[in-house]
mmCIF file of C-alpha atoms in Angstrom:
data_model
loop_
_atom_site.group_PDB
_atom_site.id
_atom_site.type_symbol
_atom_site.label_atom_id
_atom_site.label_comp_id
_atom_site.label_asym_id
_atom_site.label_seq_id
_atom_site.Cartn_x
_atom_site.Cartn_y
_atom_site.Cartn_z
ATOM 1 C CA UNK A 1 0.000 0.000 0.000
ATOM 2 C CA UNK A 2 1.145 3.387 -1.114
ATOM 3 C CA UNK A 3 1.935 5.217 2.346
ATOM 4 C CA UNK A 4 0.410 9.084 0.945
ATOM 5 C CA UNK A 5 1.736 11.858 3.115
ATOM 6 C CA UNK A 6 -1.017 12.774 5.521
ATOM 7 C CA UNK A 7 -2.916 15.782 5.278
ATOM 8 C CA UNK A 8 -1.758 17.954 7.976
ATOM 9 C CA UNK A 9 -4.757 18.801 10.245
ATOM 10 C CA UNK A 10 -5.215 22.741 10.864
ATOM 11 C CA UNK A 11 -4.993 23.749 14.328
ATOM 12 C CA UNK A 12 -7.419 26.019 15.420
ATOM 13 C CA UNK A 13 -5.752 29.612 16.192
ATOM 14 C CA UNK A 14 -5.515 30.204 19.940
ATOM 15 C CA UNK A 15 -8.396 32.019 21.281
ATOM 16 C CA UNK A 16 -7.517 35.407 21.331
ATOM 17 C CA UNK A 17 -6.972 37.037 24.499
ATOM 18 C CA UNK A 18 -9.071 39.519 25.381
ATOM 19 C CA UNK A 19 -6.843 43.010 26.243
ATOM 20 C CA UNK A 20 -6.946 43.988 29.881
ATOM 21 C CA UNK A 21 -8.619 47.101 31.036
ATOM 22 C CA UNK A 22 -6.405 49.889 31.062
ATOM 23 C CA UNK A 23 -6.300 51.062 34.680
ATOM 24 C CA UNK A 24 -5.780 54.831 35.200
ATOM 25 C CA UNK A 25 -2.855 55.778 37.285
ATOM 26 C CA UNK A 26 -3.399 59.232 39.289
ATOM 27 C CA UNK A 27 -0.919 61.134 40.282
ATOM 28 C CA UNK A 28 -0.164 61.344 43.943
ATOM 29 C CA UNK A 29 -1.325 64.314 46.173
ATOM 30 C CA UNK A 30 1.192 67.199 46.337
ATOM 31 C CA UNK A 31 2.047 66.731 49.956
ATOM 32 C CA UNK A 32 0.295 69.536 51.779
ATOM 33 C CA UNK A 33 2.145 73.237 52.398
ATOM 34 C CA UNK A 34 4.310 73.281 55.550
ATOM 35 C CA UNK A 35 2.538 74.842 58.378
ATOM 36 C CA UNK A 36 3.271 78.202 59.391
ATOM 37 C CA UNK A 37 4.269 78.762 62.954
ATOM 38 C CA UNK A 38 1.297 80.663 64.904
ATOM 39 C CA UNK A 39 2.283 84.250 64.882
ATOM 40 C CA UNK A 40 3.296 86.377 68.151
ATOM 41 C CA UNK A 41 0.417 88.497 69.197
ATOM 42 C CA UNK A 42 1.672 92.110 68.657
ATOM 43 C CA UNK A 43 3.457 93.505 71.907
ATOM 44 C CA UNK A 44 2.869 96.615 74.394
ATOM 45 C CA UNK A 45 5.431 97.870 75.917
ATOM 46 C CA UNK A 46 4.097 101.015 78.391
ATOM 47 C CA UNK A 47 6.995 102.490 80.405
ATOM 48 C CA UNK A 48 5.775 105.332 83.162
ATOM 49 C CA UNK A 49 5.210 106.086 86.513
ATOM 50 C CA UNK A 50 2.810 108.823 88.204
ATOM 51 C CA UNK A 51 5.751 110.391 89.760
ATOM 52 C CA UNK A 52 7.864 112.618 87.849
ATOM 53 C CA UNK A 53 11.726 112.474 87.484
ATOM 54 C CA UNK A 54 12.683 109.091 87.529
ATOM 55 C CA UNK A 55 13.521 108.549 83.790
ATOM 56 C CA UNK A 56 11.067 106.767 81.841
ATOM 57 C CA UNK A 57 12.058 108.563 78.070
ATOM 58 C CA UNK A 58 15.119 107.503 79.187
ATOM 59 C CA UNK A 59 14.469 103.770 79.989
ATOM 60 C CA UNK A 60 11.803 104.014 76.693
ATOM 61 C CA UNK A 61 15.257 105.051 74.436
ATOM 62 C CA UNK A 62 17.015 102.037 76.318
ATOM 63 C CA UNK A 63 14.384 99.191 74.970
ATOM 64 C CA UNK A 64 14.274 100.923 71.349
ATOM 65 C CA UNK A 65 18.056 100.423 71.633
ATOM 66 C CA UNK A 66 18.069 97.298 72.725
ATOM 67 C CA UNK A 67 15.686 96.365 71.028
ATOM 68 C CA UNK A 68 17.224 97.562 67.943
ATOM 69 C CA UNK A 69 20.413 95.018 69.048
ATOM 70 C CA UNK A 70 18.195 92.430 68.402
ATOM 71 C CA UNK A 71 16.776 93.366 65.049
ATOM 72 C CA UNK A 72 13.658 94.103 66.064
ATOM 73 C CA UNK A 73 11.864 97.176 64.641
ATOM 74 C CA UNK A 74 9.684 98.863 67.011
ATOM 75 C CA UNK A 75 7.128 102.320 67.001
ATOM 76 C CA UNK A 76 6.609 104.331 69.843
ATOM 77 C CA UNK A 77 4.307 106.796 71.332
ATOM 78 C CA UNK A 78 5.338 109.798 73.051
ATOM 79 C CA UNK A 79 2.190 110.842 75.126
ATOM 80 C CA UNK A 80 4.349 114.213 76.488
ATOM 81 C CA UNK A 81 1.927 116.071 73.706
ATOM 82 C CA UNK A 82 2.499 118.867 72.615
ATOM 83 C CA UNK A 83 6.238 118.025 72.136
ATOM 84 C CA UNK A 84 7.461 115.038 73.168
ATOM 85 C CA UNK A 85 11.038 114.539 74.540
ATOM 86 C CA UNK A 86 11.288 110.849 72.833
ATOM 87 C CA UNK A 87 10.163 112.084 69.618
ATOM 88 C CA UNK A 88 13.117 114.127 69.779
ATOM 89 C CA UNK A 89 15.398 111.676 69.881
ATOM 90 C CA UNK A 90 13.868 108.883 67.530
ATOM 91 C CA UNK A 91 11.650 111.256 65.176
ATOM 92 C CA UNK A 92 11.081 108.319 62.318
ATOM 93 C CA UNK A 93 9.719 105.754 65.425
ATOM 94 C CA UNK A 94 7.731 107.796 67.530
ATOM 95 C CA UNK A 95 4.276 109.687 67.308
ATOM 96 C CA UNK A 96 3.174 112.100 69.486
ATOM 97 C CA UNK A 97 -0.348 111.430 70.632
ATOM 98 C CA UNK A 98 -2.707 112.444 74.056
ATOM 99 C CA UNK A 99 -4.091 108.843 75.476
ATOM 100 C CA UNK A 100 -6.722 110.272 76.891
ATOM 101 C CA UNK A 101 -7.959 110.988 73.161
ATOM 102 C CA UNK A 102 -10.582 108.946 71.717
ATOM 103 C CA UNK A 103 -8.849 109.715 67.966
ATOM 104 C CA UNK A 104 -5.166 109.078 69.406
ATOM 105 C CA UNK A 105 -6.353 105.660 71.050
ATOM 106 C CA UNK A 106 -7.323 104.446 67.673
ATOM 107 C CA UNK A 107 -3.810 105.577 66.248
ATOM 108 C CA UNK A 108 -2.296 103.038 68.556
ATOM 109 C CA UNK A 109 -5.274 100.471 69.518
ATOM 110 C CA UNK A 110 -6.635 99.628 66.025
ATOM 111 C CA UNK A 111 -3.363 99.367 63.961
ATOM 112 C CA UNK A 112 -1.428 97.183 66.203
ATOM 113 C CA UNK A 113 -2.483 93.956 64.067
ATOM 114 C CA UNK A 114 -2.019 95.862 60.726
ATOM 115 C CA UNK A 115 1.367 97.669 61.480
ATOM 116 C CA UNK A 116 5.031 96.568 59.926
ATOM 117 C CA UNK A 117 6.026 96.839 63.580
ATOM 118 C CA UNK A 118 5.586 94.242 66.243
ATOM 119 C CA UNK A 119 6.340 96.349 69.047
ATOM 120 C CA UNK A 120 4.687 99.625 70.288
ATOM 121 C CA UNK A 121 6.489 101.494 72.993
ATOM 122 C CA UNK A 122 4.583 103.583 74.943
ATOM 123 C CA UNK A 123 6.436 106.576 77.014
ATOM 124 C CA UNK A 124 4.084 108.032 79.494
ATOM 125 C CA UNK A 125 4.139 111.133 80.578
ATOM 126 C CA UNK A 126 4.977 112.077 84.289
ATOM 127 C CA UNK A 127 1.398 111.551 85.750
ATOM 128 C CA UNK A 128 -0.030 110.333 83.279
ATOM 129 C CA UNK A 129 0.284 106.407 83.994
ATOM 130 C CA UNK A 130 -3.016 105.446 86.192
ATOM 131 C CA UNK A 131 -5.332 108.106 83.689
ATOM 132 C CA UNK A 132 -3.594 105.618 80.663
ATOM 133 C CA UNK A 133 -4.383 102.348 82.482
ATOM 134 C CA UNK A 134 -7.806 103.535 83.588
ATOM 135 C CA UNK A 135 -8.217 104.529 79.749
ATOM 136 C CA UNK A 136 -7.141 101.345 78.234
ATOM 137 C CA UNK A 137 -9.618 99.706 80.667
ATOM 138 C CA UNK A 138 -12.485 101.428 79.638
ATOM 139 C CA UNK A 139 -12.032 100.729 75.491
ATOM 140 C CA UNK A 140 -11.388 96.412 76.647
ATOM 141 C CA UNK A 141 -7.901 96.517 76.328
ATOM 142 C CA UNK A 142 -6.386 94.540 78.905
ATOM 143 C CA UNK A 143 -10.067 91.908 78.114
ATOM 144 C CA UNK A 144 -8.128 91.540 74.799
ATOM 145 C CA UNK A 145 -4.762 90.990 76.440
ATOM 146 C CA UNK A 146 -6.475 88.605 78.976
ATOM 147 C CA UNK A 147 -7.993 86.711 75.436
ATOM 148 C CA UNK A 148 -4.319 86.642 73.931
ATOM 149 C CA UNK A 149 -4.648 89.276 71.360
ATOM 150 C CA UNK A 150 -2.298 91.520 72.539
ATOM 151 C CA UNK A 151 0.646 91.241 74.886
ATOM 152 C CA UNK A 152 1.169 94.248 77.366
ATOM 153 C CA UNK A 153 4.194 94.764 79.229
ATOM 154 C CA UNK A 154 4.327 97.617 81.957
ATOM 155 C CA UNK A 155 8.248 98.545 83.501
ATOM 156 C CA UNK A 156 6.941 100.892 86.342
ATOM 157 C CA UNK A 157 9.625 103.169 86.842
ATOM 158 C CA UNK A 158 9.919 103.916 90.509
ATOM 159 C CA UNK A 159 11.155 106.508 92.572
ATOM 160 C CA UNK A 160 13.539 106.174 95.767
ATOM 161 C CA UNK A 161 10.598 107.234 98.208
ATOM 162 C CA UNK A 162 7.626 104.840 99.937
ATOM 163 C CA UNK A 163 5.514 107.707 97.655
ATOM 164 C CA UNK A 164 6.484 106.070 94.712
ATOM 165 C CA UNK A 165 5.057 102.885 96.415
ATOM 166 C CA UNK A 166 1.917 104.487 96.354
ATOM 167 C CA UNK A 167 1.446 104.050 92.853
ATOM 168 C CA UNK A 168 1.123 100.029 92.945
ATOM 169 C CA UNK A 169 -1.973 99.780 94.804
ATOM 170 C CA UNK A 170 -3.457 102.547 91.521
ATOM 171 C CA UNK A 171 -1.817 100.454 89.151
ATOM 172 C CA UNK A 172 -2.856 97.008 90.921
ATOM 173 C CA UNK A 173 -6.138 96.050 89.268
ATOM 174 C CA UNK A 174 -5.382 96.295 85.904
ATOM 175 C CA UNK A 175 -2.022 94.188 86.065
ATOM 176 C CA UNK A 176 -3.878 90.755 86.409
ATOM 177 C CA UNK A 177 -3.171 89.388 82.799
ATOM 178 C CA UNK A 178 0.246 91.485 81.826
ATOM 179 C CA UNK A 179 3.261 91.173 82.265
ATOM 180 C CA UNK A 180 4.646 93.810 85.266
ATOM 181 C CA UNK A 181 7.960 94.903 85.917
ATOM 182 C CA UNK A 182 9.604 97.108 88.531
ATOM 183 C CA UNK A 183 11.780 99.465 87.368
ATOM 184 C CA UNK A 184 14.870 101.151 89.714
ATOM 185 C CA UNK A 185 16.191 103.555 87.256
ATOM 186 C CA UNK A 186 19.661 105.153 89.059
ATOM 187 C CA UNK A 187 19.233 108.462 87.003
ATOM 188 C CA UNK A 188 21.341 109.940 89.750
ATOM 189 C CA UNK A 189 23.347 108.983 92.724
ATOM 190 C CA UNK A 190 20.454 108.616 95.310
ATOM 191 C CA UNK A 191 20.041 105.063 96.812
ATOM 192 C CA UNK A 192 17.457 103.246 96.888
ATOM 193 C CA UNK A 193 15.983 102.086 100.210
ATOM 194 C CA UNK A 194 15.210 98.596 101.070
ATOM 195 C CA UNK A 195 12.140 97.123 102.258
ATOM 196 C CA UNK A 196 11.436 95.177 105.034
ATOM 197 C CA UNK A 197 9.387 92.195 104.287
ATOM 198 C CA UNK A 198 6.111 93.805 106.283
ATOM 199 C CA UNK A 199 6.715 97.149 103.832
ATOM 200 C CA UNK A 200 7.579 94.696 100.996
ATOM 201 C CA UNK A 201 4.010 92.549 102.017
ATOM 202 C CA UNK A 202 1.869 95.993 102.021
ATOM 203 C CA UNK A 203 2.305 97.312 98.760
ATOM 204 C CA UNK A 204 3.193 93.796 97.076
ATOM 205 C CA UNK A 205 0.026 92.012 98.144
ATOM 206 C CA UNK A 206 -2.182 93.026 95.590
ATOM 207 C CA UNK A 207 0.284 92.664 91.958
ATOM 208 C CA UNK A 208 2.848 89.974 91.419
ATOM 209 C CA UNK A 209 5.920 91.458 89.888
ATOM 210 C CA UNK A 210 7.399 89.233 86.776
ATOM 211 C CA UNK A 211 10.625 90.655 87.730
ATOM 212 C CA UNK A 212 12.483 93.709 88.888
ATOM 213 C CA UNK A 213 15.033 96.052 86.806
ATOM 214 C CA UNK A 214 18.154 97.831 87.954
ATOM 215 C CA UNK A 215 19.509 100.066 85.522
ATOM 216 C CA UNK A 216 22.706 101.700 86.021
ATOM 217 C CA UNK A 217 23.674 105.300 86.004
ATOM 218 C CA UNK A 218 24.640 106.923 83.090
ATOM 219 C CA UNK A 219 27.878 108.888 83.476
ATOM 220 C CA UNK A 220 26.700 112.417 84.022
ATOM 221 C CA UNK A 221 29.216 113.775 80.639
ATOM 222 C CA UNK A 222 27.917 111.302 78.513
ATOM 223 C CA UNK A 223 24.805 111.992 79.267
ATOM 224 C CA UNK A 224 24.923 115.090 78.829
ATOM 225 C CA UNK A 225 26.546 114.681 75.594
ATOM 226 C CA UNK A 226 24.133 112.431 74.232
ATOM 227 C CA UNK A 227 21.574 115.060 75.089
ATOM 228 C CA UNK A 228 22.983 117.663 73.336
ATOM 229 C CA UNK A 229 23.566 115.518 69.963
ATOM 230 C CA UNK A 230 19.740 114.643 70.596
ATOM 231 C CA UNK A 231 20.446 111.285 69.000
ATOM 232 C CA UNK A 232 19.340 107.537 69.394
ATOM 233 C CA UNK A 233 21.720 105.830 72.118
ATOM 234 C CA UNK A 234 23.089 103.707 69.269
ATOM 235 C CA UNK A 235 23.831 106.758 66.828
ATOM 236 C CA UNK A 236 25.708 108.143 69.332
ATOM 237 C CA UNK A 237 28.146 105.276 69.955
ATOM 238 C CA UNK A 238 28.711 104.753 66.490
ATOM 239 C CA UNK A 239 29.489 108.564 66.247
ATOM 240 C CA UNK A 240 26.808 109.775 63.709
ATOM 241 C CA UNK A 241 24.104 111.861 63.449
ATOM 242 C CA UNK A 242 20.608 111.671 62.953
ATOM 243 C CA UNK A 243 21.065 112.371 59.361
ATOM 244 C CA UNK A 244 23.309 109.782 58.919
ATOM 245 C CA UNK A 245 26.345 112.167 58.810
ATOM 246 C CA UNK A 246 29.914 111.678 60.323
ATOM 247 C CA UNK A 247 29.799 113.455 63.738
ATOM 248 C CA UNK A 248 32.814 114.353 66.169
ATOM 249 C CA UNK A 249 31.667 113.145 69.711
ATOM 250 C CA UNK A 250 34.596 112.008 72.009
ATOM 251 C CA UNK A 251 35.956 108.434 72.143
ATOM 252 C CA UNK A 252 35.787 108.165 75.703
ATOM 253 C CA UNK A 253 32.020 109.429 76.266
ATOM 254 C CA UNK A 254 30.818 106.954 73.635
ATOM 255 C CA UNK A 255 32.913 103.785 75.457
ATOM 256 C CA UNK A 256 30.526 104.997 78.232
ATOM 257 C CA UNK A 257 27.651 104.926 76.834
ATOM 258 C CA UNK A 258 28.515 102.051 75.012
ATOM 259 C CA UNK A 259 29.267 99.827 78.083
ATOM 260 C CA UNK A 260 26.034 101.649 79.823
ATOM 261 C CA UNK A 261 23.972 100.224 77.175
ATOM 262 C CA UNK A 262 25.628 96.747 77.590
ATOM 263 C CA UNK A 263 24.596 96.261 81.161
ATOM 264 C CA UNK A 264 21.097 97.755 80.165
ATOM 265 C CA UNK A 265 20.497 94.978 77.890
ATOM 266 C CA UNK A 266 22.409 92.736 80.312
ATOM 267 C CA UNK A 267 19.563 93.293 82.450
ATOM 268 C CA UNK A 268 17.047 92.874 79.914
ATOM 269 C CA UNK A 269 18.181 89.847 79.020
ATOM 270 C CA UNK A 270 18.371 88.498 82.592
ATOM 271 C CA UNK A 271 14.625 89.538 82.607
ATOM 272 C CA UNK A 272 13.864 87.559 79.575
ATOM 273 C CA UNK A 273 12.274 90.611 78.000
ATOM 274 C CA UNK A 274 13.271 89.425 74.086
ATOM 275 C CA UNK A 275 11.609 86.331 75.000
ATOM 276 C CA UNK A 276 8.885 88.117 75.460
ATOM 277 C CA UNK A 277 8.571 90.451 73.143
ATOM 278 C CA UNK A 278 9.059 87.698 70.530
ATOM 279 C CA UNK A 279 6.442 85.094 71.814
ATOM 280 C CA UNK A 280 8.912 82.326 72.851
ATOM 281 C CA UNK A 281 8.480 83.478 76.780
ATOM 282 C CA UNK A 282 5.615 82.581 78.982
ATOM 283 C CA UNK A 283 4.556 85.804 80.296
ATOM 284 C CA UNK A 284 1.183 86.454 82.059
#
């Protein structure tokens, strides 16, 4: 038998396969914005006393200077209207304004949140420290600073008499929520008295102090010097003058007020007032 070659059988094709569904690939989330640290309420600094004489535009141009150290801008309020004596010596910063003024209350009250500045420095004017405190009072201020909205800082500058006492007990109620300092200011060579705990207990009973400041005298020439040139503490030490110009005050008065203003902010420090001022201290 003839063998034939056998008719090769067709396979059937293999069944197609079916394509998969084409999933959709999303692109992850941007990851979300970095969180942006909770801003510092803006700050209050009020530096007065009822008594006259003891310093405060002096101790007012110490915290702009010091301040200043730091890089921190600040404004500030001279409340000796008409002419105020810190104006004169930081014209650019300051504003002269009457507290007692409805229309000079808003200048400071309602622009603290929207001002380039931080820090508002108020000098009060001899006397003038329980009618301010009585005034913020009545427009909710120190409600607001009890809420967190505003920071206020008071450096009481005291006198080296039990009448400068006196004023705690006027200043008392409204220091509940701020943060209070006592301030000896040695604008001269009288020496302060100290108290006996029962004198200490009487006029300390009624407002907790967050800590007290010493400043040193000022050498009576460079003082006087520096009042003359009518310039920022810091102008003065790096011999210039409020116009920016090249000025000619001695080497030896500006080493003093150079290592005055060291132990100043010495003492600030010590205090933790930056701290403050900045938000990273407690305060009250």
């Amino acid at each position: 038998m003839v063998k034939r070659p056998t008719k090769p059988i067709k396979q059937a094709p293999p069944p197609k396969k079916e394509p998969e569904p084409r999933r959709e690939t999303r692109a992850a989330p941007p990851p979300p914005p970095p969180q942006k640290a909770a801003k510092a309420p803006p700050t209050v600094i009020a530096v007065g006393a009822d008594k006259g004489g003891v310093g405060k535009t002096t101790i007012a141009r110490a915290v702009l200077g010091f301040l200043a150290l730091n890089d921190i801008e600040a404004r500030a309020f001279d409340t000796e209207a008409p002419r105020g004596t810190l104006h004169r010596f930081h014209p650019e910063e300051t504003n002269i304004v009457d507290l007692t003024s409805t229309a000079d209350q808003m200048k400071i009250i309602d622009t603290l949140n929207s001002a380039e500045r931080d820090v508002s420095i108020i000098d009060v004017r001899a006397g003038g420290l329980s009618p301010a405190l009585r005034a913020l009072e009545e427009i909710g201020f120190f409600d607001a600073v009890k809420a967190g909205e505003f920071r206020f800082i008071l450096l009481h500058v005291i006198g080296p008499s039990i009448a400068s006492l006196d004023e705690i007990a006027e200043i008392a109620p409204y220091m509940a929520d701020a943060t209070y300092f006592m301030v000896k200011n040695h604008v001269n060579d009288t020496t302060f008295f100290e108290w006996d705990p029962q004198t200490h207990a009487k006029y300390f009973e009624d407002v907790v102090t967050t800590g007290e400041i010493t400043i040193p005298k000022l050498d009576s020439l460079a003082y006087e010097q520096v009042e003359l040139a009518g310039a920022p503490f810091l102008t003065f030490i790096e011999n210039q003058k409020t116009d920016g110009a090249a000025a000619n005050y001695s080497f030896v008065l500006r080493g003093k007020v150079r290592s005055w203003l060291a132990r100043v902010a010495d003492e600030f420090d010590r205090v933790g007032l930056l701290d403050l001022v900045t938000g990273a201290g407690k305060g009250r």
